[in-house]
Short mmCIF file of C-alpha atoms and ligand atoms in Angstrom, two decimals:
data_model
loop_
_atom_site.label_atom_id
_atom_site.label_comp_id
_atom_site.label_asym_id
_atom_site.label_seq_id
_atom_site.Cartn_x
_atom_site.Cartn_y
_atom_site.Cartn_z
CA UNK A 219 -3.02 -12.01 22.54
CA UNK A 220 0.02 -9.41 22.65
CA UNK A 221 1.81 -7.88 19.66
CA UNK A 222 4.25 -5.50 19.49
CA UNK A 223 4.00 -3.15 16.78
CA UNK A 224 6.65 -0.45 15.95
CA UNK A 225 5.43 2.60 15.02
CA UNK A 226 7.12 5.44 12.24
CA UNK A 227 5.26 8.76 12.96
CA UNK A 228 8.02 10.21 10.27
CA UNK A 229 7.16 14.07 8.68
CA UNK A 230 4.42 16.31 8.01
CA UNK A 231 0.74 14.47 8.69
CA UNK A 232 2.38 11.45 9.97
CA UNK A 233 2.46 11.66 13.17
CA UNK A 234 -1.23 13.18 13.30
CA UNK A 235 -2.93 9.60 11.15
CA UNK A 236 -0.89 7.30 13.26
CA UNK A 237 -1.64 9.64 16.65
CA UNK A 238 -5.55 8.39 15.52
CA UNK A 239 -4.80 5.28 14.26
CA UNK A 240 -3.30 3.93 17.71
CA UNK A 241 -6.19 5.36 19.34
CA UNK A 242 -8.32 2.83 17.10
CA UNK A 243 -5.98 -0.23 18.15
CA UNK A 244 -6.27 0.43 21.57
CA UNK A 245 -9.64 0.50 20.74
CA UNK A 246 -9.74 -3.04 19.16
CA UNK A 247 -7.18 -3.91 22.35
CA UNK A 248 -10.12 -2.91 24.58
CA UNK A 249 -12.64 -4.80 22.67
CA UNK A 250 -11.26 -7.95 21.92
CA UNK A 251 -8.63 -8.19 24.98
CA UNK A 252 -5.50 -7.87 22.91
CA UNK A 253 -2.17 -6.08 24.12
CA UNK A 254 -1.19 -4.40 21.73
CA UNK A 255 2.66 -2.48 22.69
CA UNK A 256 3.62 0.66 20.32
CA UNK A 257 7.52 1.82 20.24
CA UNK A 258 7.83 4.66 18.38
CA UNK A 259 10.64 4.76 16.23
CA UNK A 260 12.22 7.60 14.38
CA UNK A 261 13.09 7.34 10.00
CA UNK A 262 12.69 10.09 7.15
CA UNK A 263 13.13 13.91 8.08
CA UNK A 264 12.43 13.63 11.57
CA UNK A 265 15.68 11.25 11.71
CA UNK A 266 17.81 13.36 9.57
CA UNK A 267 17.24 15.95 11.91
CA UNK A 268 17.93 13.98 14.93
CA UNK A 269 20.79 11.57 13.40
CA UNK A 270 22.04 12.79 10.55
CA UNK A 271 20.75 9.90 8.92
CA UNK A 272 16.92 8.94 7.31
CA UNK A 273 16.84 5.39 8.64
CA UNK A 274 18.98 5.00 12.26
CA UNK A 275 20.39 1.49 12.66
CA UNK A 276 18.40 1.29 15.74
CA UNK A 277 14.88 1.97 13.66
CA UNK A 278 15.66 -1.31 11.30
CA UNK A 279 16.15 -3.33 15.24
CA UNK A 280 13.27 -2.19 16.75
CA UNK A 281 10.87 -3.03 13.46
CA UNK A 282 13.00 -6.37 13.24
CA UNK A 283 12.20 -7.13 16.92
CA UNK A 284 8.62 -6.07 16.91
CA UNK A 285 5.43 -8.71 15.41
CA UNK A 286 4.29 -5.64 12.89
CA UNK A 287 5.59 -1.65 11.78
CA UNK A 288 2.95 0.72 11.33
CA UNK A 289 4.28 4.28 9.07
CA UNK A 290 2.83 7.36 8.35
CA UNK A 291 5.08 9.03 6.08
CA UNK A 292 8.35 10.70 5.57
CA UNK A 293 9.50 13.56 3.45
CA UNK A 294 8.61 17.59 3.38
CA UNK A 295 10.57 20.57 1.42
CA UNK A 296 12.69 20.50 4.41
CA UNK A 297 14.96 18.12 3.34
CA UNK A 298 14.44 18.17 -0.72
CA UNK A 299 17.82 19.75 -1.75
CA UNK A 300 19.44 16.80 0.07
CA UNK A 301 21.68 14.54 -1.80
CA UNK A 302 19.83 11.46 -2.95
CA UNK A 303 21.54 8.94 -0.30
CA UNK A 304 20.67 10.71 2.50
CA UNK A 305 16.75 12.24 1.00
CA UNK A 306 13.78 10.93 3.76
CA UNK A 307 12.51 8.88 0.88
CA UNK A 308 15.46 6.51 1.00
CA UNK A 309 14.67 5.27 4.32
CA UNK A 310 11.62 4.04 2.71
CA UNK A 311 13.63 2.19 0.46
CA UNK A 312 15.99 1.16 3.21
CA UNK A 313 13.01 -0.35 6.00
CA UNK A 314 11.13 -2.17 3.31
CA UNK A 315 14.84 -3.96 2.37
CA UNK A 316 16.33 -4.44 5.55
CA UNK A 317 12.57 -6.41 6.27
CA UNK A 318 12.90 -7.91 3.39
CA UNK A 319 9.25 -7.08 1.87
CA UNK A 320 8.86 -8.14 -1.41
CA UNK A 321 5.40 -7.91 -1.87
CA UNK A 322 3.19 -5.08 -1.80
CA UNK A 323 -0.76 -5.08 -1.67
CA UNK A 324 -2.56 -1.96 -2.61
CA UNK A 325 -6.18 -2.21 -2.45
CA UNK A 326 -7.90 0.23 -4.59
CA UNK A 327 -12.17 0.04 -2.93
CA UNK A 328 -14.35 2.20 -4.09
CA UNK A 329 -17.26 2.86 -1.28
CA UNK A 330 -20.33 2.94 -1.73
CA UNK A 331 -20.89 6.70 -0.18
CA UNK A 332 -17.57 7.75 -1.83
CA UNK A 333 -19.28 6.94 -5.73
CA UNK A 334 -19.10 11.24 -6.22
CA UNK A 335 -15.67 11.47 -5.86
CA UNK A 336 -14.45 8.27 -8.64
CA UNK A 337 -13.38 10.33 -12.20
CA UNK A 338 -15.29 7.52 -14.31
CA UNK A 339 -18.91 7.54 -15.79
CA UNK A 340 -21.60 5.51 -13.18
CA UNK A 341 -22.30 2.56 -15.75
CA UNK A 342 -18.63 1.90 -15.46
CA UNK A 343 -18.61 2.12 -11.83
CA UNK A 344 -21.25 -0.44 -11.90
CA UNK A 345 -21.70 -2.07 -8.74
CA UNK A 346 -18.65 -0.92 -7.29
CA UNK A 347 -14.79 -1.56 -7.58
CA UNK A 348 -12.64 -3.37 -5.62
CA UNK A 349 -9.61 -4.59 -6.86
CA UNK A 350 -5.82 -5.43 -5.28
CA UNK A 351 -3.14 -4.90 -7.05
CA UNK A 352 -0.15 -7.19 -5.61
CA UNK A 353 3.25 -5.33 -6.40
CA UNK A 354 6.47 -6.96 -6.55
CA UNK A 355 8.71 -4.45 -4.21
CA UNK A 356 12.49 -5.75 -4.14
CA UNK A 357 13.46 -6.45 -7.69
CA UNK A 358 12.98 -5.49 -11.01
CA UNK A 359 14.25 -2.19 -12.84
CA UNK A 360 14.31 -0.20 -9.21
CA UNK A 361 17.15 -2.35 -8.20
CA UNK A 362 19.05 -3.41 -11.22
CA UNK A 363 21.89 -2.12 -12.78
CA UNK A 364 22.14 1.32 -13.43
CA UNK A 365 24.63 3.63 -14.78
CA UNK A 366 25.99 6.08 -17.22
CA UNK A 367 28.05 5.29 -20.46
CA UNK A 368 29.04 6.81 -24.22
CA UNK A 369 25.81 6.00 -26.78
CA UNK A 370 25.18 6.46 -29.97
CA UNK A 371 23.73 10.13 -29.73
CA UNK A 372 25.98 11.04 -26.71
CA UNK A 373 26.13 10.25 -22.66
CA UNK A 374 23.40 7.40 -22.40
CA UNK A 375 21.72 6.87 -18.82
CA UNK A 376 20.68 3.11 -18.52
CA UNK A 377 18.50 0.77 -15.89
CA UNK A 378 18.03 -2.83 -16.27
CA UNK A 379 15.11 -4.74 -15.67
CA UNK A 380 15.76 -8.36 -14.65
CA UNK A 381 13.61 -10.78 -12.73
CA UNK A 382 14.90 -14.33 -11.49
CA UNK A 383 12.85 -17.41 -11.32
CA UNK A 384 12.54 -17.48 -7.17
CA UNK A 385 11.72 -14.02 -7.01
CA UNK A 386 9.15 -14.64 -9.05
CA UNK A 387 7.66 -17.22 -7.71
CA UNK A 388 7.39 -15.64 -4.20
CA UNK A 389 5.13 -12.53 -5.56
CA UNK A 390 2.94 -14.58 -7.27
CA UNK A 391 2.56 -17.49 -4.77
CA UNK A 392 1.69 -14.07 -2.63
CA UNK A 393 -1.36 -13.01 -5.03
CA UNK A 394 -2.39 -16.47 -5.93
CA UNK A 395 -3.21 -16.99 -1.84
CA UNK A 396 -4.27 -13.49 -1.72
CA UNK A 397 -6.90 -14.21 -5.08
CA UNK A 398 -7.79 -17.40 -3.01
CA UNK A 399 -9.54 -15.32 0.32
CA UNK A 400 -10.91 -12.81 -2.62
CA UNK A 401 -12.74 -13.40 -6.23
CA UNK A 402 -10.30 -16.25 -6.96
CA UNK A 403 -9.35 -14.36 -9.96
CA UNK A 404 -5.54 -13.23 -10.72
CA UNK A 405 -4.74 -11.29 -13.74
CA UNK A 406 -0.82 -11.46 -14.22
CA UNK A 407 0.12 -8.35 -15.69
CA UNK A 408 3.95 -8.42 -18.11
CA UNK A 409 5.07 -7.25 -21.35
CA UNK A 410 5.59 -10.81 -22.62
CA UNK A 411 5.49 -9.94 -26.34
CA UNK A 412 8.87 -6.99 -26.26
CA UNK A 413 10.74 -8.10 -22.96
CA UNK A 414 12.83 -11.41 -21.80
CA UNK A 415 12.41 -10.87 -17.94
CA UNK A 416 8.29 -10.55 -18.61
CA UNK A 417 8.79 -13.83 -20.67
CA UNK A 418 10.56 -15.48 -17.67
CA UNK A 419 7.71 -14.15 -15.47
CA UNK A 420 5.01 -15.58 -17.17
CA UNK A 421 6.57 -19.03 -17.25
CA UNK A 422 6.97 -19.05 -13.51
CA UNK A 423 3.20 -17.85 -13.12
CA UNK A 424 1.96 -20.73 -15.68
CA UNK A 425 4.08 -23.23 -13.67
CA UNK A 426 2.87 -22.02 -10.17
CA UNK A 427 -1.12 -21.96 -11.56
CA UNK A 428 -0.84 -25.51 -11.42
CA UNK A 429 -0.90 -25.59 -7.77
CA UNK A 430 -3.82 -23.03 -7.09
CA UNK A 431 -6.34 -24.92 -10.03
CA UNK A 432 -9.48 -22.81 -7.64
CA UNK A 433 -7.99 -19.34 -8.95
CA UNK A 434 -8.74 -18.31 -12.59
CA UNK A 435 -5.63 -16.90 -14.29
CA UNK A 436 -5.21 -14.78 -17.11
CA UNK A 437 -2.22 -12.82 -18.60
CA UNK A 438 -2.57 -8.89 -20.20
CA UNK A 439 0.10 -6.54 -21.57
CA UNK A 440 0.50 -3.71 -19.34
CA UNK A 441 -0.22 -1.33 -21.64
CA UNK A 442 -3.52 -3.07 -22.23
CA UNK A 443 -3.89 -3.52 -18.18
CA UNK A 444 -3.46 0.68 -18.19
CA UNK A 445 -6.41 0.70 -20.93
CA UNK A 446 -8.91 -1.64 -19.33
CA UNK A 447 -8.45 0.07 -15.56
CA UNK A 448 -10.02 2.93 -17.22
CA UNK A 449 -12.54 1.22 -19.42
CA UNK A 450 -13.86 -1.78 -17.46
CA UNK A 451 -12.14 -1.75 -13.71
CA UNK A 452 -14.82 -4.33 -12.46
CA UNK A 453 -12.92 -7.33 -14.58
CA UNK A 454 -10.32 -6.87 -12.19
CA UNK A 455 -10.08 -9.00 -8.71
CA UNK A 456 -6.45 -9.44 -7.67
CA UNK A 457 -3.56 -7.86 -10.12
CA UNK A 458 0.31 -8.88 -9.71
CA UNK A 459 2.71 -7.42 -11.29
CA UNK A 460 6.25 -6.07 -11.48
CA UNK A 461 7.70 -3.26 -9.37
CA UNK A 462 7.78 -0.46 -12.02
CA UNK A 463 4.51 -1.91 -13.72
CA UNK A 464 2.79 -1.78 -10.20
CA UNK A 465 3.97 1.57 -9.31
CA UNK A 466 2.37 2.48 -12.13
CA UNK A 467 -0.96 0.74 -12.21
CA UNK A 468 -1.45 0.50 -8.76
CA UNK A 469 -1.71 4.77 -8.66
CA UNK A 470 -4.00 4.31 -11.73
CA UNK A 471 -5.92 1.92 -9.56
CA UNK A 472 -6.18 4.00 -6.57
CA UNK A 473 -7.31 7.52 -8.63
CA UNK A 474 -10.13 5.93 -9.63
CA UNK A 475 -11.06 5.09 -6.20
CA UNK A 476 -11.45 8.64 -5.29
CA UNK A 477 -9.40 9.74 -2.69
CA UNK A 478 -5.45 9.54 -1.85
CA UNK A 479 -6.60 9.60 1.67
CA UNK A 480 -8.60 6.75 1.68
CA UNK A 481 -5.99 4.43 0.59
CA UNK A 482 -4.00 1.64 2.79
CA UNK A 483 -1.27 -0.64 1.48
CA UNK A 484 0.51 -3.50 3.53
CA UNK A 485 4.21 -4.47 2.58
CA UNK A 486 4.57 -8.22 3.47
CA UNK A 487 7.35 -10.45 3.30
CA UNK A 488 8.49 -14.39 3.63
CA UNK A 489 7.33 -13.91 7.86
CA UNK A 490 3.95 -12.27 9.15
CA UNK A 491 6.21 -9.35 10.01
CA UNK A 492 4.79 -6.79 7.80
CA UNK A 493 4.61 -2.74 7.36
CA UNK A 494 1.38 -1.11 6.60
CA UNK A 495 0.98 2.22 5.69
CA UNK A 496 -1.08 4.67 3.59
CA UNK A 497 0.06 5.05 0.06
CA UNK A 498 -0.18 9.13 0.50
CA UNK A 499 2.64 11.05 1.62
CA UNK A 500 3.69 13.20 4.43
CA UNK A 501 1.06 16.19 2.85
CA UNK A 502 3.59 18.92 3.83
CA UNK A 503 0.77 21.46 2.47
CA UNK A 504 -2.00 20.22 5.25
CA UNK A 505 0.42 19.21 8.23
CA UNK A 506 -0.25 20.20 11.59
CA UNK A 507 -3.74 21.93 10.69
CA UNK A 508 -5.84 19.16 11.75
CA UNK A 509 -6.83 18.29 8.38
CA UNK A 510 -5.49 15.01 7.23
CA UNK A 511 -7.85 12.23 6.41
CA UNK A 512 -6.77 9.82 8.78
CA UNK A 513 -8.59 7.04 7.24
CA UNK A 514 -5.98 5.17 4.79
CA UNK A 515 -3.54 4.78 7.89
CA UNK A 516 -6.57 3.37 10.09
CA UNK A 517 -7.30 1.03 7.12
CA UNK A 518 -3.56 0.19 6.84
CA UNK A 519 -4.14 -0.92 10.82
CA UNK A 520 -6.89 -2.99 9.71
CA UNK A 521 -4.50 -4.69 7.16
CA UNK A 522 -2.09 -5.19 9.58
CA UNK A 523 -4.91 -7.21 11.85
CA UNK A 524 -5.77 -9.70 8.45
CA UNK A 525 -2.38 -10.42 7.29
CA UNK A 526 0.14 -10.26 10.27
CA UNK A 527 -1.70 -11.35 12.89
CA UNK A 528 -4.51 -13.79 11.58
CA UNK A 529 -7.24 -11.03 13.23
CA UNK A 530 -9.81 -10.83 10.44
CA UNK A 531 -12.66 -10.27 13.00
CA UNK A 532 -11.17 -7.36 14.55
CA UNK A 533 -10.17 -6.04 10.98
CA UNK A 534 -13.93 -5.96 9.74
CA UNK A 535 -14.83 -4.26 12.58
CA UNK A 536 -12.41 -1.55 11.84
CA UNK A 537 -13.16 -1.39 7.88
CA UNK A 538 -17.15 -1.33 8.87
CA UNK A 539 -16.99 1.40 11.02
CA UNK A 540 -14.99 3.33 8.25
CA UNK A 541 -18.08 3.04 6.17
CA UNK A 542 -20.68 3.94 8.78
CA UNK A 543 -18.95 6.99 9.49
CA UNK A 544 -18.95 7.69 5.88
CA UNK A 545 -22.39 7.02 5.41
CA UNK A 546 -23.21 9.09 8.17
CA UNK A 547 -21.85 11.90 5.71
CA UNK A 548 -18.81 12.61 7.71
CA UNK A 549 -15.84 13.71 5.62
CA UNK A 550 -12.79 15.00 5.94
CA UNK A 551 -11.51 18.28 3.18
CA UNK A 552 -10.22 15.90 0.72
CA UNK A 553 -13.53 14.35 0.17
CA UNK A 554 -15.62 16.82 1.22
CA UNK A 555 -18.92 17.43 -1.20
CA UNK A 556 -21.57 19.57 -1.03
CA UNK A 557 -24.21 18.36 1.97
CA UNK A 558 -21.13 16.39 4.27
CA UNK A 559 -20.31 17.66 7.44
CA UNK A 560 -16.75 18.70 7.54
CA UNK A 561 -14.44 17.46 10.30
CA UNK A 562 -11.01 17.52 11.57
CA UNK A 563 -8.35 14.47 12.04
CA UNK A 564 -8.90 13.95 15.54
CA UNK A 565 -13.34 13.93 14.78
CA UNK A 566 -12.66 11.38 12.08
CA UNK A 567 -10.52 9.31 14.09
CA UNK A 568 -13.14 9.59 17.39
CA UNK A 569 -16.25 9.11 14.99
CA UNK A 570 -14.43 6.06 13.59
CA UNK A 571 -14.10 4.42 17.14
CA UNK A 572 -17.37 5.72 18.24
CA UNK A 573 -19.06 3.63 15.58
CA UNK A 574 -16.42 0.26 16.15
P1 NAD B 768 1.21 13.71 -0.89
O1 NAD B 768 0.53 12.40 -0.96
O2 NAD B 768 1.91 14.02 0.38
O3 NAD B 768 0.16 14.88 -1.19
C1 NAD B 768 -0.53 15.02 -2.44
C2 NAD B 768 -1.81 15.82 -2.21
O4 NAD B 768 -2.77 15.02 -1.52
C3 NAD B 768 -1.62 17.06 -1.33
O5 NAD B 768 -2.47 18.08 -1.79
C4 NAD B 768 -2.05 16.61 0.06
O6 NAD B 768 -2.55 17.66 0.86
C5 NAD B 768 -3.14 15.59 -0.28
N1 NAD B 768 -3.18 14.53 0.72
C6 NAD B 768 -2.30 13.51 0.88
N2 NAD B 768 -2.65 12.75 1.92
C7 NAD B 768 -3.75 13.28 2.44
C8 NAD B 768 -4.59 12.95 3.54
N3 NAD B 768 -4.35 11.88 4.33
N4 NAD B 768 -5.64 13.73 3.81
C9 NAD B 768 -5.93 14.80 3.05
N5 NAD B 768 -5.19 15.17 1.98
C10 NAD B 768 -4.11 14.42 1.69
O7 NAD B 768 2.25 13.74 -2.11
P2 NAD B 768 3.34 14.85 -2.50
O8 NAD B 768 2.80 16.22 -2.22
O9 NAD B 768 3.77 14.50 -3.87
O10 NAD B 768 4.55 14.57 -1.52
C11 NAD B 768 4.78 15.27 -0.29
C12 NAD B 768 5.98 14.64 0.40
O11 NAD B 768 5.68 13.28 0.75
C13 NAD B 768 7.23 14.56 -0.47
O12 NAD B 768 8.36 14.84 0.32
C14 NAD B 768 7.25 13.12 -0.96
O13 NAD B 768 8.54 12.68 -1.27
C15 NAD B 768 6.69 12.41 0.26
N6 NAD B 768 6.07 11.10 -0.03
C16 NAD B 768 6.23 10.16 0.93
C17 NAD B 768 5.61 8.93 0.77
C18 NAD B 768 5.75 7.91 1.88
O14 NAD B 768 6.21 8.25 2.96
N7 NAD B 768 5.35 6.68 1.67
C19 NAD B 768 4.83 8.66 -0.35
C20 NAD B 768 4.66 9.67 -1.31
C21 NAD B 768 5.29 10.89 -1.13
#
């Protein structure tokens, strides 16, 4: 088959994971006689620099033209004293509108040789974690109504946080096929008991429950859900939640998996055009030394396979050979423990398809 993915180097390590990560596709190309096409496309920094502007009108056609859009990550000190509109971050923002994503996965796995490097005691790790927290991306307090206006104790900055029934419905539709291919378990995450838009959101997740009756359901209080991550992760198959509540819990999620470097996401929206990408940033400290853990972009690749283009063979193969390496005791610096062998970007990367 033939897909044609756009690609979004962006700043700092970016262009060094996805450098590694195409390597793995053509791989997986190679293996399984797919064509895969890469355009590279320019958005954060990198376009500022170029255009003047973090997200060129000719990046948002190129990603709408292509079957998938693979990013590494934008931003760097660079460009930080820029004025919020034109900051790399907001072409972030920008992509995952103009594609109209509204529903973000974050996986949060713990593996196996990785148990070292999770923060919580072994008899809560248990067996292992391996949860997916389903964000919802478009709505919610990050896109509401903002502003500034006289209070009661002086100036008062306000945001508001307001869900509507369809949007609603969409994320959690999302999760409930998501929990179906999983543990068949959802927990719905709100603040039902303080807010009216959580009350309107757990309405439309009772009402859509009906048509998934193979998928257990329960609802917690987020500030519960923050409490129980912490104390008893291994309850947890697929979360969905909010946009603020997700960015949230899905970073508490992925700490206590260890490593920011191990950790893919996929954005996904009403099509199988999708954009996968690792939740770190651009790592301005580490870029261009060779030392990024390319491993949470190759993952995001292996995302991309499952969920945009129905290849969950090709995926596993990717996601094993992610743990072979890593039980072979290669790591990268930021999950290197006493005993590993230390390698670069570019090792990782080869050792990964080496062992595909
Ligand atoms: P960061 O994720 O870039 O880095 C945090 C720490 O983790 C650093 O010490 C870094 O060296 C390390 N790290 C991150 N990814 C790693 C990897 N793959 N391998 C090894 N170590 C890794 O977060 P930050 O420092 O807060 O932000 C740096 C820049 O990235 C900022 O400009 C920020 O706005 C931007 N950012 C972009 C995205 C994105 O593009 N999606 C996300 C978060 C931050």
């Amino acid at each position: 088959m033939n897909f044609r993915i756009a690609t979004i180097p962006g700043d700092g390590i970016g262009p060094e994971v996805i450098k590694e990560t195409i390597q793995v596709l053509e791989k997986i190309g190679e293996m399984f006689t797919h064509t895969f096409t890469f355009t590279e496309v320019l958005m954060g920094g990198c376009a500022i620099d170029a255009t003047g502007h973090p997200l060129p009108q000719e990046t948002i056609d190129e990603c709408k033209k292509s079957d998938s859009v693979l990013l590494g990550a934008v931003g760097g000190p660079k460009w930080d004293t820029l004025p919020g509109h034109l900051r790399p971050e907001t072409g972030l923002l920008g992509i995952r509108g103009a594609l109209e994503l509204f529903s973000n996965l974050r996986p949060a796995v713990l593996h196996e040789a990785l148990r070292d490097a999770c923060p919580l005691k072994p008899e809560i790790i248990g067996e292992g974690i391996d949860i997916c927290v389903v964000r919802e991306l478009t709505g919610g307090m990050y896109f509401g109504e903002r502003g500034r206006r006289p209070g009661k104790m002086g100036e008062e900055g306000y945001d508001t946080e307001a869900y509507s029934v369809g949007e609603v419905e969409r994320i959690v539709r999302n999760a409930f096929e998501i929990a179906q291919k999983r543990g068949k378990k959802l927990t719905s995450v709100d603040k039902a008991n303080v807010l009216e838009s959580s009350r309107v959101w757990r309405e439309v997740v009772i009402e859509v429950a009906k048509d998934y009756p193979d998928v257990t359901l329960e609802h917690m209080l987020v500030d519960n859900a923050a409490m129980q991550l912490v104390r008893n992760p291994r309850q947890f198959d697929v979360m969905v939640t909010t946009n603020m509540f997700g960015d949230i819990l899905s970073d508490e999620a992925s700490m206590i998996t260890g490593s920011i470097g191990m950790l893919p996401s996929a954005s996904l929206g009403a099509t199988k055009l999708g954009m996968y990408e690792p939740i770190h940033g651009s790592a301005p400290d580490i870029a261009g030394q060779n030392k990024a853990n390319p491993i949470a972009t190759i993952l995001s690749a292996a995302m991309m396979l499952r969920y945009s283009f129905d290849l969950e063979k090709e995926a596993q193969v990717i996601e094993d050979a992610v743990t072979k390496v890593l039980s072979q005791n290669y790591r990268t610096g930021d999950i290197m423990s006493k005993g590993m062998t230390l390698v670069g970007t570019t090792e990782m990367g080869q050792l990964i398809i080496q062992n595909m």
